[in-house]
Amino acid sequence: MNTPIKTIFFFFVGKCNAKCTYCITGNGTQSGGIVDLEKFKETIQTLFEKNIADQNTLFYLFNWGEPFLHPKFNEIISFLSQKNIKYYLSSNFSIIPKNISKDSFKSCQGIIISMPGFSQSSYDKIHQFKFNKILENINSILNFIPSEKLQVSYHLYQFNITEIKQTQEYFKNI
């Protein structure tokens, strides 16, 4: 290839802990593995060596899985930040990996927060997580990444339309 790719989706976790009935990883009909840390590094380095990726390439590290579930999550994002490789994450924020550091997020371009609403009732219907824990985790990630790098992917359903304004206000305030 003569021209590096601008955007690469590289999902390194093929499973999710949400219970979304419409999703193949959430409803249990499909589950993938977890990419080995060394294999991840080797693949990224090969993409750069073969001019498939360059410093302008943006890596989206999600697709049908929850990246925070990777047992070596910190090592993966630290590797990318040390190499100054730009990346994006998406998470349901049900968990936050332990021992993460601000330096690990230095090349992170943003994090998309996947939300099925803005109440415990909405979370009971889709993700089946404790809503207060989600808010707690969102607030804790602000220690590592500026709020302007957070984006919300609000899943719109008939039952959560009335929660949109509350969601907007919450994120405006943080």
PDB file of N, CA, C and O in Angstrom, residues 4 8 10 27 32 36 58 62 78-79 93-94 128 133 147 165 171:
ATOM      1  N   PRO A   4      -1.249   5.135   3.776  1.00  0.00           N
ATOM      2  CA  PRO A   4      -1.734   4.515   5.015  1.00  0.00           C
ATOM      3  C   PRO A   4      -3.239   4.732   5.201  1.00  0.00           C
ATOM      4  O   PRO A   4      -3.809   5.723   4.751  1.00  0.00           O
ATOM      5  N   ILE A   8      -8.665   2.621  11.501  1.00  0.00           N
ATOM      6  CA  ILE A   8      -8.611   1.170  11.648  1.00  0.00           C
ATOM      7  C   ILE A   8      -9.397   0.783  12.895  1.00  0.00           C
ATOM      8  O   ILE A   8      -9.159   1.323  13.972  1.00  0.00           O
ATOM      9  N   PHE A  10      -9.884  -2.009  15.513  1.00  0.00           N
ATOM     10  CA  PHE A  10      -9.116  -3.143  16.019  1.00  0.00           C
ATOM     11  C   PHE A  10      -9.721  -3.510  17.371  1.00  0.00           C
ATOM     12  O   PHE A  10      -9.431  -2.896  18.380  1.00  0.00           O
ATOM     13  N   ASN A  27     -26.198 -10.940  24.064  1.00  0.00           N
ATOM     14  CA  ASN A  27     -27.213 -11.972  24.271  1.00  0.00           C
ATOM     15  C   ASN A  27     -26.617 -13.377  24.320  1.00  0.00           C
ATOM     16  O   ASN A  27     -27.334 -14.363  24.449  1.00  0.00           O
ATOM     17  N   GLY A  32     -16.283 -13.734  21.321  1.00  0.00           N
ATOM     18  CA  GLY A  32     -14.929 -13.891  20.810  1.00  0.00           C
ATOM     19  C   GLY A  32     -13.929 -13.960  21.940  1.00  0.00           C
ATOM     20  O   GLY A  32     -14.276 -13.916  23.120  1.00  0.00           O
ATOM     21  N   ASP A  36      -4.069 -11.502  22.687  1.00  0.00           N
ATOM     22  CA  ASP A  36      -2.856 -11.532  23.504  1.00  0.00           C
ATOM     23  C   ASP A  36      -2.109 -10.201  23.371  1.00  0.00           C
ATOM     24  O   ASP A  36      -2.013  -9.641  22.274  1.00  0.00           O
ATOM     25  N   LEU A  58      -6.009   6.681  12.960  1.00  0.00           N
ATOM     26  CA  LEU A  58      -6.771   6.667  14.207  1.00  0.00           C
ATOM     27  C   LEU A  58      -7.305   5.254  14.411  1.00  0.00           C
ATOM     28  O   LEU A  58      -7.990   4.701  13.555  1.00  0.00           O
ATOM     29  N   PHE A  62     -12.696  -0.796  19.541  1.00  0.00           N
ATOM     30  CA  PHE A  62     -13.948  -1.378  19.992  1.00  0.00           C
ATOM     31  C   PHE A  62     -14.751  -1.837  18.787  1.00  0.00           C
ATOM     32  O   PHE A  62     -14.573  -1.351  17.684  1.00  0.00           O
ATOM     33  N   SER A  78      -1.085   1.857  27.302  1.00  0.00           N
ATOM     34  CA  SER A  78       0.250   2.414  27.588  1.00  0.00           C
ATOM     35  C   SER A  78       1.162   2.246  26.384  1.00  0.00           C
ATOM     36  O   SER A  78       1.897   3.172  26.014  1.00  0.00           O
ATOM     37  N   PHE A  79       1.110   1.085  25.766  1.00  0.00           N
ATOM     38  CA  PHE A  79       1.905   0.828  24.560  1.00  0.00           C
ATOM     39  C   PHE A  79       1.557   1.842  23.467  1.00  0.00           C
ATOM     40  O   PHE A  79       2.446   2.451  22.860  1.00  0.00           O
ATOM     41  N   PHE A  93     -18.979   1.450  30.582  1.00  0.00           N
ATOM     42  CA  PHE A  93     -18.561   2.005  31.876  1.00  0.00           C
ATOM     43  C   PHE A  93     -19.074   1.226  33.083  1.00  0.00           C
ATOM     44  O   PHE A  93     -19.195   1.756  34.176  1.00  0.00           O
ATOM     45  N   SER A  94     -19.337  -0.064  32.878  1.00  0.00           N
ATOM     46  CA  SER A  94     -19.756  -0.897  33.998  1.00  0.00           C
ATOM     47  C   SER A  94     -18.579  -1.187  34.930  1.00  0.00           C
ATOM     48  O   SER A  94     -18.774  -1.453  36.114  1.00  0.00           O
ATOM     49  N   GLN A 128     -28.470  -3.961  32.060  1.00  0.00           N
ATOM     50  CA  GLN A 128     -28.618  -4.678  33.333  1.00  0.00           C
ATOM     51  C   GLN A 128     -27.438  -4.423  34.290  1.00  0.00           C
ATOM     52  O   GLN A 128     -26.936  -5.331  34.937  1.00  0.00           O
ATOM     53  N   LYS A 133     -23.471   3.035  39.636  1.00  0.00           N
ATOM     54  CA  LYS A 133     -22.080   2.597  39.412  1.00  0.00           C
ATOM     55  C   LYS A 133     -21.559   3.155  38.084  1.00  0.00           C
ATOM     56  O   LYS A 133     -20.392   3.542  37.983  1.00  0.00           O
ATOM     57  N   SER A 147     -12.913  15.990  30.253  1.00  0.00           N
ATOM     58  CA  SER A 147     -14.331  15.769  29.945  1.00  0.00           C
ATOM     59  C   SER A 147     -14.659  16.063  28.483  1.00  0.00           C
ATOM     60  O   SER A 147     -15.553  15.443  27.912  1.00  0.00           O
ATOM     61  N   LYS A 165     -33.094  14.900  28.089  1.00  0.00           N
ATOM     62  CA  LYS A 165     -32.731  16.208  28.680  1.00  0.00           C
ATOM     63  C   LYS A 165     -31.890  16.034  29.933  1.00  0.00           C
ATOM     64  O   LYS A 165     -30.922  16.751  30.142  1.00  0.00           O
ATOM     65  N   PHE A 171     -24.188  15.738  31.452  1.00  0.00           N
ATOM     66  CA  PHE A 171     -22.912  15.844  30.749  1.00  0.00           C
ATOM     67  C   PHE A 171     -22.495  17.292  30.525  1.00  0.00           C
ATOM     68  O   PHE A 171     -21.305  17.583  30.462  1.00  0.00           O
TER      69      PHE A 171
END
